[in-house]
Short mmCIF file of C-alpha atoms and ligand atoms in Angstrom, two decimals:
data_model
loop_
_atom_site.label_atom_id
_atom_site.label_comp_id
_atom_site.label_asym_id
_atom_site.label_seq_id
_atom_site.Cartn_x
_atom_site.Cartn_y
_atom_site.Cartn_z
CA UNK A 1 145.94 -46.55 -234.81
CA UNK A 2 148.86 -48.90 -235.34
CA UNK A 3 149.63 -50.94 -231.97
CA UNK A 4 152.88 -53.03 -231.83
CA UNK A 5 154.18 -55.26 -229.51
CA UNK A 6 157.76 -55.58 -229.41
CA UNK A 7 158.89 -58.60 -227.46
CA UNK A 8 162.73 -59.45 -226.83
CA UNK A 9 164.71 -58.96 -223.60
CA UNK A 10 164.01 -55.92 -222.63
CA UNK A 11 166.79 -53.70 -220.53
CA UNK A 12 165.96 -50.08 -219.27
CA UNK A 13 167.60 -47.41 -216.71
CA UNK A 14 165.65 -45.28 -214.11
CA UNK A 15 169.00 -44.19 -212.49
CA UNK A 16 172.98 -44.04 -212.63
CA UNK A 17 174.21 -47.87 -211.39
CA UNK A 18 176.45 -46.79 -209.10
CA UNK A 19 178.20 -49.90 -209.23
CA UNK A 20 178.28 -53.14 -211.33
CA UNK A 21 176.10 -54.67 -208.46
CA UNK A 22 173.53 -51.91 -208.45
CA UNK A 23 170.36 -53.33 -210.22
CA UNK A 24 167.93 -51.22 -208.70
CA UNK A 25 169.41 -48.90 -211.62
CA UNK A 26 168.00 -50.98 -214.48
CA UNK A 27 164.85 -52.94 -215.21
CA UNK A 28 165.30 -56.38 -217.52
CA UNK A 29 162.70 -58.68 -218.47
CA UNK A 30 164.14 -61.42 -219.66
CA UNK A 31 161.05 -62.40 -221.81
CA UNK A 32 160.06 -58.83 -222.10
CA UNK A 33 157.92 -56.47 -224.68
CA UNK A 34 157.31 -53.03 -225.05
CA UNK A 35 153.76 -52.17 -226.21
CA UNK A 36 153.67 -49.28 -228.65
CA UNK A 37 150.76 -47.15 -229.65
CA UNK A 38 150.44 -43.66 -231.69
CA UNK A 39 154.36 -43.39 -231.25
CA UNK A 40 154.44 -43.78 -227.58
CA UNK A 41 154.88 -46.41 -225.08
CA UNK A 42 151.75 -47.45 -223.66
CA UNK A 43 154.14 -49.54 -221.43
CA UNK A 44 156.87 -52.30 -220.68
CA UNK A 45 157.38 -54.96 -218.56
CA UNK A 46 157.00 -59.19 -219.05
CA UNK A 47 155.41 -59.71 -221.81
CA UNK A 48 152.81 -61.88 -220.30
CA UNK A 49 151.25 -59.00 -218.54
CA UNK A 50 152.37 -56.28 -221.37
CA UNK A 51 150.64 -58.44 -224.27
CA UNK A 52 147.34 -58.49 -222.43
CA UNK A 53 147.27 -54.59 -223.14
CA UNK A 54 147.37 -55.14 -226.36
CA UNK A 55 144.48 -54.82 -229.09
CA UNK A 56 143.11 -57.44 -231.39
CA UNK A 57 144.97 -55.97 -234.53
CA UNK A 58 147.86 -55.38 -232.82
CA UNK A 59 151.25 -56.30 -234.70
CA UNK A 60 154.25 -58.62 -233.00
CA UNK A 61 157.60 -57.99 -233.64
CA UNK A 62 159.01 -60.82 -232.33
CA UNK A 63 162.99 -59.82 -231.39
CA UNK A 64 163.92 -62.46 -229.19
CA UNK A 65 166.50 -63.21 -228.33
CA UNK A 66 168.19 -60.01 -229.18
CA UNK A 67 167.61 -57.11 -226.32
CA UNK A 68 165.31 -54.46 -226.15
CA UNK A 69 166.82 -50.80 -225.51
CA UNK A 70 165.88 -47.14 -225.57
CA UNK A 71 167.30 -46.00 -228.74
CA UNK A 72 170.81 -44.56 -228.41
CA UNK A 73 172.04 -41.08 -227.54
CA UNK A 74 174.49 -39.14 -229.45
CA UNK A 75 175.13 -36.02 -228.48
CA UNK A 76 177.79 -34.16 -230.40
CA UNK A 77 178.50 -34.52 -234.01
CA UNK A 78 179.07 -32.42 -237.31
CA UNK A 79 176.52 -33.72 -239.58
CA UNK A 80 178.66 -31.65 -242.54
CA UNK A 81 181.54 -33.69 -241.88
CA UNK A 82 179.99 -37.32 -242.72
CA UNK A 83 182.19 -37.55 -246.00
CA UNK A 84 185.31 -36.13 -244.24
CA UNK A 85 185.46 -39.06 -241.14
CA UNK A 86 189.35 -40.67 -241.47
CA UNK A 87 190.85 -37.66 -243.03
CA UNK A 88 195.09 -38.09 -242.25
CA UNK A 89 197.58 -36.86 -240.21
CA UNK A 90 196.66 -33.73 -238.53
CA UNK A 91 195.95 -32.30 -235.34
CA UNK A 92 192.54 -30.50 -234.17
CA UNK A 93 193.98 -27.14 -236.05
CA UNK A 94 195.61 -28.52 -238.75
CA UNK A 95 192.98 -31.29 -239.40
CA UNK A 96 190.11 -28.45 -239.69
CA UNK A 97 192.39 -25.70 -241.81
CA UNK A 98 193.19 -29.31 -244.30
CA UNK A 99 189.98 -31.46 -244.37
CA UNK A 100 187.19 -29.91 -242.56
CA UNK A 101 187.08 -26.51 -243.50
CA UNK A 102 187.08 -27.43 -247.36
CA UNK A 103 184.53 -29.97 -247.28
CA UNK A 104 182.12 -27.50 -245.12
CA UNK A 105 182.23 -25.53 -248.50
CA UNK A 106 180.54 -28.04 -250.45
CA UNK A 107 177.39 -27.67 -248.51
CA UNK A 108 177.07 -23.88 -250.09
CA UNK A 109 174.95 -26.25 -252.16
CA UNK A 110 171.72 -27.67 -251.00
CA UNK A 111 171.58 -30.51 -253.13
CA UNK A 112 174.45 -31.43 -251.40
CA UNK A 113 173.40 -30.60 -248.17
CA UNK A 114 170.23 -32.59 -248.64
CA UNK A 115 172.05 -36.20 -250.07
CA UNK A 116 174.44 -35.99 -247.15
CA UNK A 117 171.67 -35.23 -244.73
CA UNK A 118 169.99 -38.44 -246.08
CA UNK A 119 172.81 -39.88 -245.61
CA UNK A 120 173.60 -39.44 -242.55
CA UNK A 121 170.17 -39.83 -240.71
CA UNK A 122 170.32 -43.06 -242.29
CA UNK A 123 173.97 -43.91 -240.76
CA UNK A 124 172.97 -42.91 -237.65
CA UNK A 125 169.66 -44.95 -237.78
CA UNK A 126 171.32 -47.84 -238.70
CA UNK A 127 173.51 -47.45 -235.74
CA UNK A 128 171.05 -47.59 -233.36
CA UNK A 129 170.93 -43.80 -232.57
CA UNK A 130 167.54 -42.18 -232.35
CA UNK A 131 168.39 -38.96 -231.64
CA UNK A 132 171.57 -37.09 -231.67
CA UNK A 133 172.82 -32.77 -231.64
CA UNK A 134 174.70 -32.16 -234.61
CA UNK A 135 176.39 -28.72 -235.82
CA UNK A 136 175.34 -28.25 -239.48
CA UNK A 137 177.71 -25.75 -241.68
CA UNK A 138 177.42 -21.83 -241.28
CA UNK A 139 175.03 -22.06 -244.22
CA UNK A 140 171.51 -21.91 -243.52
CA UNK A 141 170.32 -24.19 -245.65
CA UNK A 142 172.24 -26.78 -244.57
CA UNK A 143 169.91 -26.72 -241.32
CA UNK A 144 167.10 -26.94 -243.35
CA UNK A 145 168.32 -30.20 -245.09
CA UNK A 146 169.38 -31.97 -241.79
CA UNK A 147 165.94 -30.81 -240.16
CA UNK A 148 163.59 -32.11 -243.15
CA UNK A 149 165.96 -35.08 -243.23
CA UNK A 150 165.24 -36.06 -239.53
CA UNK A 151 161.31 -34.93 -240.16
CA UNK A 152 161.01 -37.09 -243.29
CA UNK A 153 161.97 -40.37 -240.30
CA UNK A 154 160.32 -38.67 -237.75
CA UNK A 155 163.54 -38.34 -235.82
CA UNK A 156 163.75 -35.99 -232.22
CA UNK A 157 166.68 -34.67 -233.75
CA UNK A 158 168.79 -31.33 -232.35
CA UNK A 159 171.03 -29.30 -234.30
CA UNK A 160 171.62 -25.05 -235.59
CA UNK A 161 173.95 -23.53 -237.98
CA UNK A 162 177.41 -22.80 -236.72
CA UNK A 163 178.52 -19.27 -236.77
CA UNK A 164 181.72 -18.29 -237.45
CA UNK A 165 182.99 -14.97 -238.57
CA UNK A 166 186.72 -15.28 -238.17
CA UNK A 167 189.73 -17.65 -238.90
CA UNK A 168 188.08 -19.78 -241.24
CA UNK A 169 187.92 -19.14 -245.29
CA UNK A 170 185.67 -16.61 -246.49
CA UNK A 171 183.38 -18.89 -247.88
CA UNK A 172 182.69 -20.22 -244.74
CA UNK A 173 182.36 -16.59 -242.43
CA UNK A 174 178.92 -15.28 -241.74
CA UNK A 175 179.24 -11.65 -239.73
CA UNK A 176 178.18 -11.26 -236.44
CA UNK A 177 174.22 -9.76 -237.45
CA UNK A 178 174.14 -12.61 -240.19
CA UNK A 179 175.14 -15.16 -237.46
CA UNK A 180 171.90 -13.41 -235.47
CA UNK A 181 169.41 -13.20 -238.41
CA UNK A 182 170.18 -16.64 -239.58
CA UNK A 183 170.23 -18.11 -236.27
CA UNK A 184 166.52 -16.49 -235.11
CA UNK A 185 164.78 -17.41 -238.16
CA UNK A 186 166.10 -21.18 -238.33
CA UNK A 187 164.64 -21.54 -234.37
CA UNK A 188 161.75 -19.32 -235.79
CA UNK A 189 161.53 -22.22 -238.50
CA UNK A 190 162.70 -25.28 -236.31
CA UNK A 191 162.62 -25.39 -232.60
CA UNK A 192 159.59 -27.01 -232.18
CA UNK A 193 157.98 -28.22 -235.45
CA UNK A 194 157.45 -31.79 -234.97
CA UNK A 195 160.36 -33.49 -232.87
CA UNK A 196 162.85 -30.86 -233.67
CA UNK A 197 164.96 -28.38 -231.41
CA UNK A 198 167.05 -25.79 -231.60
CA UNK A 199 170.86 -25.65 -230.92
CA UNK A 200 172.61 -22.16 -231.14
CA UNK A 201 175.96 -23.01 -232.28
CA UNK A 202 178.89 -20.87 -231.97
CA UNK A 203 181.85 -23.08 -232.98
CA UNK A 204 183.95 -22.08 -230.73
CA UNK A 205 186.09 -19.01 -229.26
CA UNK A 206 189.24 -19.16 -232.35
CA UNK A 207 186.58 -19.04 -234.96
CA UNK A 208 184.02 -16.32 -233.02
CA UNK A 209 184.92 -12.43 -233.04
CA UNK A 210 183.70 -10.77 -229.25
CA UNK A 211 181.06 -9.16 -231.61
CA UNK A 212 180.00 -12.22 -232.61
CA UNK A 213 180.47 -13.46 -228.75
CA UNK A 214 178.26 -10.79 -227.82
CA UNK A 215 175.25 -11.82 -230.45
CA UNK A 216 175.59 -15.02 -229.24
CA UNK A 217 174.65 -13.98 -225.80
CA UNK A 218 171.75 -11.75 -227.05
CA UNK A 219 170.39 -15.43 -229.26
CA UNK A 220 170.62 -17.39 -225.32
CA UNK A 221 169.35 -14.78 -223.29
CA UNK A 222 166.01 -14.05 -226.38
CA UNK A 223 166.08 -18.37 -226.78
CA UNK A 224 166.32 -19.52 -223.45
CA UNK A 225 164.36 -22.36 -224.75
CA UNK A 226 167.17 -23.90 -227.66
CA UNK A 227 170.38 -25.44 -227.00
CA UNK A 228 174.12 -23.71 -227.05
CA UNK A 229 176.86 -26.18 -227.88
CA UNK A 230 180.09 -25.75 -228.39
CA UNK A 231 183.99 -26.89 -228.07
CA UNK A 232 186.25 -26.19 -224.86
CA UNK A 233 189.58 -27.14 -224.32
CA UNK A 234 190.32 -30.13 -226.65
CA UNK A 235 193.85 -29.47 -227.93
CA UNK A 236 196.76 -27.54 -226.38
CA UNK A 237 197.22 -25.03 -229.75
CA UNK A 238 193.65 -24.29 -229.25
CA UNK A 239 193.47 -23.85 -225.87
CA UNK A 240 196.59 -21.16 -226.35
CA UNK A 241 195.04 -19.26 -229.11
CA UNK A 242 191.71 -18.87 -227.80
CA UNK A 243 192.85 -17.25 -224.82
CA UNK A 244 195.14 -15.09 -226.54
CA UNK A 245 192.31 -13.99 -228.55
CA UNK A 246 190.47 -13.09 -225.13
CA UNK A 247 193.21 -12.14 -222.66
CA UNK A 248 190.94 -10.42 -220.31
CA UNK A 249 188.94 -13.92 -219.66
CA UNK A 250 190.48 -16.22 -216.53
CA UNK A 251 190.90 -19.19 -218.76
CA UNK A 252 189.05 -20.68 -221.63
CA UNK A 253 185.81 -21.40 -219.98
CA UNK A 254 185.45 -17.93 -218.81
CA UNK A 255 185.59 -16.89 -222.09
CA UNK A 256 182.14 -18.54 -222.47
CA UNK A 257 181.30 -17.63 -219.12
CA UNK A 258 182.06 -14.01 -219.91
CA UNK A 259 179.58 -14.21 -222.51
CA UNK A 260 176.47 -15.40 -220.07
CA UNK A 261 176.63 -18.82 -222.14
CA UNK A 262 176.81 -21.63 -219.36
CA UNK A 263 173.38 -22.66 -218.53
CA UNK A 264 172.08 -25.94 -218.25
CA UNK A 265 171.50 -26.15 -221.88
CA UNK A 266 174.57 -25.74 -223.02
CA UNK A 267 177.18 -28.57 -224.48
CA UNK A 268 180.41 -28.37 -224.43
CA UNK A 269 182.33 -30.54 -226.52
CA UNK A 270 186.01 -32.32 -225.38
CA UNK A 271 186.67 -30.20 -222.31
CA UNK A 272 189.49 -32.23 -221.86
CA UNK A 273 192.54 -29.96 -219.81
CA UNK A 274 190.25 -28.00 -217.99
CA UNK A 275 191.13 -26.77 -214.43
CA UNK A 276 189.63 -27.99 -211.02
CA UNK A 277 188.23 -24.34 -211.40
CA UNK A 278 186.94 -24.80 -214.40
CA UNK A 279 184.92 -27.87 -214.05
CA UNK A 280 183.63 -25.94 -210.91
CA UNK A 281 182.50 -23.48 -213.20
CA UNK A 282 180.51 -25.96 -215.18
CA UNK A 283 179.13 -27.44 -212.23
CA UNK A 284 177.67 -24.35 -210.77
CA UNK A 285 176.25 -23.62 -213.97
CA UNK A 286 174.78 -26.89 -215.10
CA UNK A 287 176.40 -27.05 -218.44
CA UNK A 288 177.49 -30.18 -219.65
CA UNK A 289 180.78 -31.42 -220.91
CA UNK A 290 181.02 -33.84 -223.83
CA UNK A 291 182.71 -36.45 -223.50
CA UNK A 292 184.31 -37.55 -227.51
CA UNK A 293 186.78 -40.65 -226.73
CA UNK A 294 187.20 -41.44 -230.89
CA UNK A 295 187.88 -38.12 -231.57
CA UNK A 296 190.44 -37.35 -228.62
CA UNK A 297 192.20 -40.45 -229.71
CA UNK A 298 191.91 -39.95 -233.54
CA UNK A 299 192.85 -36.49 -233.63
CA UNK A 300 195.25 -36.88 -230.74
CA UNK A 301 193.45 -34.38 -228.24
CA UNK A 302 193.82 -36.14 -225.20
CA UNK A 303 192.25 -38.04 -222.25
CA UNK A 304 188.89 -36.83 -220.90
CA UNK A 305 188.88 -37.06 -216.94
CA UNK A 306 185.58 -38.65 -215.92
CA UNK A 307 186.15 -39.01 -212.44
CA UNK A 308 187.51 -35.25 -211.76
CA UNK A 309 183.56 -34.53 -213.54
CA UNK A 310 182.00 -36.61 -211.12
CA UNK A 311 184.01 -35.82 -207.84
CA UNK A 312 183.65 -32.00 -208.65
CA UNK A 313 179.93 -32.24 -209.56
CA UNK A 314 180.20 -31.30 -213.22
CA UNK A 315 177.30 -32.89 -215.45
CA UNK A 316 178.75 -35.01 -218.49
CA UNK A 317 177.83 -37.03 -221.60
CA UNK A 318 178.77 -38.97 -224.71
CA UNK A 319 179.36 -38.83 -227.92
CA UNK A 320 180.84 -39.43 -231.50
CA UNK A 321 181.84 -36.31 -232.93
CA UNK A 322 181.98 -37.59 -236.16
CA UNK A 323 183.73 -36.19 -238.41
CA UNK A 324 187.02 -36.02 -235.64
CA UNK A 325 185.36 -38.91 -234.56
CA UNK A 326 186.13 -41.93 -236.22
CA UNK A 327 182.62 -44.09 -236.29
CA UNK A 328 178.43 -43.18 -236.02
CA UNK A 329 178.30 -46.38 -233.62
CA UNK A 330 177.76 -45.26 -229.74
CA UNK A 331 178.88 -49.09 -229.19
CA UNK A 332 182.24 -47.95 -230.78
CA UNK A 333 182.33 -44.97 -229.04
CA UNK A 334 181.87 -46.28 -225.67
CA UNK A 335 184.76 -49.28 -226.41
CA UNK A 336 187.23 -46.44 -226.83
CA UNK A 337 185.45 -44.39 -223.85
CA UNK A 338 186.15 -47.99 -221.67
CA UNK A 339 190.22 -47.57 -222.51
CA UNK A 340 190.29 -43.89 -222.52
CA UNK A 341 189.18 -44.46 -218.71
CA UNK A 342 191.23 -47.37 -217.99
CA UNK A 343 194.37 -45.56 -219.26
CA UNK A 344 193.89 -43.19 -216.50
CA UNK A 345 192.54 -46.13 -213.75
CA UNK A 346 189.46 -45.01 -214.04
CA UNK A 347 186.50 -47.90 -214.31
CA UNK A 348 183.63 -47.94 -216.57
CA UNK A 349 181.29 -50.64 -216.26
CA UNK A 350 178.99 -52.17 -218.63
CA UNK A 351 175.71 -50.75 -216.78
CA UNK A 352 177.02 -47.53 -216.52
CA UNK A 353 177.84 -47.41 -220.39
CA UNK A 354 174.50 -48.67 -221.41
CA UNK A 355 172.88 -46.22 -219.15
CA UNK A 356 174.97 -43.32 -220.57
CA UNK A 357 174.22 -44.33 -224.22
CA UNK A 358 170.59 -44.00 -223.10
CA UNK A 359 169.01 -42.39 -219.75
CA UNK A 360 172.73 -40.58 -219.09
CA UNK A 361 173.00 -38.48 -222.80
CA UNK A 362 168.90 -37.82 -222.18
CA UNK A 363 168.78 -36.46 -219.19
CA UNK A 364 172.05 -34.32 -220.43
CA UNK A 365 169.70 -32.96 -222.94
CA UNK A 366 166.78 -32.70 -220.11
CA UNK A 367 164.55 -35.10 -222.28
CA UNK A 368 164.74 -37.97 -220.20
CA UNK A 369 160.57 -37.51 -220.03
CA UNK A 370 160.34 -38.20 -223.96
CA UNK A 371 163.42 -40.68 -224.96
CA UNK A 372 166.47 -42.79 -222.99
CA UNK A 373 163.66 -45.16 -221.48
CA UNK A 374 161.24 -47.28 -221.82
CA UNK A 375 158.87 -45.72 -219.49
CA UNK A 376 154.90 -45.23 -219.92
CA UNK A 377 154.22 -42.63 -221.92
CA UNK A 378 158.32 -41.76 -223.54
CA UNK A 379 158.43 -41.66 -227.08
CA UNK A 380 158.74 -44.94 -228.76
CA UNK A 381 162.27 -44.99 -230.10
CA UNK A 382 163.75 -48.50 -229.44
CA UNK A 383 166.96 -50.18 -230.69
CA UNK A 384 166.88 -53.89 -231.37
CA UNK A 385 170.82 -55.58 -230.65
CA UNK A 386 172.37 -58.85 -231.77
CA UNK A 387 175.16 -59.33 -229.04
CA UNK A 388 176.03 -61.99 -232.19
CA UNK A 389 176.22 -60.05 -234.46
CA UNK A 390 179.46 -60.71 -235.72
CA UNK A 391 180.69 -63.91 -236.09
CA UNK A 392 183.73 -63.64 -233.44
CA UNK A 393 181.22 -62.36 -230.95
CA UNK A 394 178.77 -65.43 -231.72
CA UNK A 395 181.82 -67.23 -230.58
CA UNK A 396 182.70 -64.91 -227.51
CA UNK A 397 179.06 -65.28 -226.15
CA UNK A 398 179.00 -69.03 -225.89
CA UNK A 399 180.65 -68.45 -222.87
CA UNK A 400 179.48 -65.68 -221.76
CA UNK A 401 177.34 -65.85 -218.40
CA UNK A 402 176.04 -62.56 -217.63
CA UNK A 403 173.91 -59.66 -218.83
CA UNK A 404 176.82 -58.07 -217.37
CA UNK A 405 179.11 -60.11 -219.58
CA UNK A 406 177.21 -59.48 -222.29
CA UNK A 407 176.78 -56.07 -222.49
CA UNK A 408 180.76 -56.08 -221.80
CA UNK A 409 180.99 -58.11 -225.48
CA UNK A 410 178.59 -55.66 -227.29
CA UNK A 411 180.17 -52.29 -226.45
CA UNK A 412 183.93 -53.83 -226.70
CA UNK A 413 183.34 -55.44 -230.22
CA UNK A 414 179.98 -54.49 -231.69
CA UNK A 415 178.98 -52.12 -234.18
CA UNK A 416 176.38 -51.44 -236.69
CA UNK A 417 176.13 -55.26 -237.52
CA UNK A 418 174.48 -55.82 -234.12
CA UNK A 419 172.01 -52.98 -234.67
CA UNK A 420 169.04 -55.78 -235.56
CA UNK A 421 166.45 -53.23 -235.69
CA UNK A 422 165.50 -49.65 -234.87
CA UNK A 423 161.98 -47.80 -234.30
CA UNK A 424 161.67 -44.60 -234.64
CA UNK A 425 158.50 -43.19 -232.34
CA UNK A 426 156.98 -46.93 -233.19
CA UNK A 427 158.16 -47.36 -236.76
CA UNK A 428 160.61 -49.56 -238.25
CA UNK A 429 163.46 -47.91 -240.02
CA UNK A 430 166.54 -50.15 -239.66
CA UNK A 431 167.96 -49.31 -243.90
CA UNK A 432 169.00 -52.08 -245.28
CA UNK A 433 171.52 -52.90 -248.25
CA UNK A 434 173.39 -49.40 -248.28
CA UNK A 435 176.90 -50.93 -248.21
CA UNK A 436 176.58 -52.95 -251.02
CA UNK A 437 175.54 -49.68 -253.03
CA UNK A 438 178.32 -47.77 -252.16
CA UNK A 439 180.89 -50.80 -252.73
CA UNK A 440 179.11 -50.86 -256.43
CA UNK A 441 179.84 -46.99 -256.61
CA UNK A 442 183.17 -47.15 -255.93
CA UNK A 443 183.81 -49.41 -258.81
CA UNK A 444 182.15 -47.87 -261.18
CA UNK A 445 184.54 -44.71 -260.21
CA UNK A 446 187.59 -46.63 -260.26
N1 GUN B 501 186.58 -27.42 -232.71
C1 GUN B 501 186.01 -26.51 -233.55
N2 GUN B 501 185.42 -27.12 -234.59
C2 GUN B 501 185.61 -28.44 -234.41
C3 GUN B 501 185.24 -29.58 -235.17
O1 GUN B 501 184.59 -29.51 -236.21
N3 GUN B 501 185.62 -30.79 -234.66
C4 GUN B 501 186.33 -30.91 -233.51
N4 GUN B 501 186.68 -32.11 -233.08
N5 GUN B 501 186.71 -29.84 -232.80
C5 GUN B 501 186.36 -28.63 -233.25
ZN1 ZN B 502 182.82 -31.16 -232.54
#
């Protein structure tokens, strides 16, 4: 069995910093390694002790003096929407009736479901993101391409066909028993094999009938096992027409509520105007808001309230939501999440983001066992980063004096350039050369 050592500086969370000065939060080894074996971490620490674990035949990847991090966490995004990211103009409504809803058509086709999947796995890999919950399109075999997709790179990957049965083209409704059949024999299929699980994925309350509400419930309360994800409370249009589409329900949370879909499996994307009752609501049931900072600024949702989370107990995470999202990179993501905070004079610090993009998002997902760490025995999915990996942040770190400082720099201007390497349960899979073959594509269309 293939044993590697990867040596570099090595940073990993065992808890929320509740503070910038809170290092009991975070382990670094400053000449660190992480020994890998059979896709696992055997375990981490200085590599003077770590390397005497190792075997005779074992293999060095020698990183320094890049860092060493549980791979990255994303954990919303619409995997059908990878060709539809910077689409014009338009508001959450608008900008799915326009862009979103016709290029969910194309994947009708499984051909095209399966390039994009490809596709996309790879864009996320070469992000840094190991593992991330995406909603495929309402057609089934979409799931299938995004599932053998993340199988064929051995990616823990989450993700189920949305069901819609209303306010969308036909082409794109299921009914509410095709939503069920679907749905059971995908997590009959998925959940499970290999690294993959199950999210039941009803898009949300404008594009969901009560009927189909109702199967929904009946798929939660038969799967208690799979994921629910969704979208609350992202843009005021939305918010207005899904509760008049449920006027008996207290807000729109309730609706969901209503339909015995809060647990602490569920995601709830945006969740951005929600009520101090509302969050309550969340909290009690352990469902987790999502928390999209490219896409609230891109499509113009709004500002999502950390601190009203925190002080009212609510569980939260991050994400991309790419396609309303406007980049695959979780160091992107958590730049705009920094000034989507400090607009509203709230603070994030550079621990807390790296712990969210890790050990925060898993333990959202209750995985923190198997991925976000470093830890004995967690699955061996590791990002490599370059805080020089541009050449105006080679610049910015010759001054920089801090891990602090430097993690600062590599969230604020860093991107898929500073992604030096990623393993994927031991193996490396960072693709390389994929920009200059779609540069050469475009030409030859123009
Ligand atoms: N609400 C319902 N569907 C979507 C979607 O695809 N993207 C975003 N941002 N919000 C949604
Ligand atoms: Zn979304």
């Amino acid at each position: 069995m293939t044993e590697r050592l990867i040596r570099g500086r090595v940073l990993t969370f065992v808890a929320e910093p509740k503070g910038i000065d809170d290092t009991a939060a975070w382990r670094y080894f400053e000449d660190g390694a992480v020994l890998v074996r059979g896709g696992k971490v055997v375990d981490t620490g200085d590599y003077a002790d770590i390397s005497k674990l190792a075997g005779a035949d074992v293999e060095v990847a020698d990183h320094r003096p890049h860092l060493v991090l549980p791979g990255l966490i994303d954990t919303h995004l619409h995997f059908p929407q990878t060709q539809a990211i910077a689409s014009y103009g338009a508001q959450l409504l608008e900008w799915l009736n326009t862009y979103i809803f016709v290029e969910e058509q194309k994947f009708a086709e499984a051909a095209h479901a399966a390039a994009v999947a490809d596709r996309f796995m790879d864009e996320l890999l070469s992000n840094g993101t190991t593992t991330a919950v995406a909603y495929c399109s309402v057609h089934a075999e979409s799931v299938d391409a995004y599932f053998t997709a993340a199988e064929a790179r051995g990616m823990r990957m989450i993700g189920g066909k949305v069901m819609m049965d209303r306010n969308a083209p036909d082409a794109l409704r299921d009914t509410p028993q095709q939503g069920y059949d679907e749905t059971k024999a995908l997590i009959a299929k998925w959940h499970g094999r290999g690294r993959a699980l199950y999210a039941i994925s009803p898009r949300f309350a404008i594009t969901s009938t009560p009927e189909q509400m109702e199967m929904s419930q009946t798929l939660v309360a038969e799967h208690p096992e799979c994921y629910v994800q969704t979208h609350l409370s992202e843009n005021r249009d939305e918010i207005a027409f899904a509760t008049s589409l449920y006027p008996a329900a207290k807000d729109y949370t309730d609706i969901y509520a209503r339909y015995g879909l809060l647990n602490e499996r569920m995601l709830l994307g945006h969740c951005i105007y929600l009520s101090d009752r509302e969050i309550s609501a969340l909290a009690e049931s352990g469902a987790v808001g999502v928390f999209c900072p490219t896409s609230n600024l891109f499509l113009g949702s709004g500002l999502f309230d950390r601190d009203r989370f925190d002080r009212l107990g609510a569980r939260w995470s991050v994400a991309t939501d790419v396609g309303g999202g406007t980049s695959f990179s979780m160091l992107e993501t958590m730049d705009e999440a920094y000034k989507v905070l400090h607009l509203q004079g709230q603070r994030l610090t550079p621990f807390a983001s790296f712990y969210r993009m890790t050990l925060g998002n898993a333990r959202a997902l209750g995985l923190e066992k198997q991925i976000g760490s470093l830890h004995a025995g967690a699955d061996a999915d590791i990002v490599v980063l370059d805080s020089s990996g541009k050449s105006a942040m080679e610049y910015r770190m010759r001054t920089a004096r801090s891990l602090a400082e430097e993690l600062f720099i590599l969230q604020t201007m860093g991107d898929d350039r500073c992604v030096a390497e990623v393993y994927v349960a031991g193996k490396p899979m960072k693709a390389k050369g994929k920009r200059a073959t779609a540069a050469s594509r475009f030409l030859e269309n123009a």
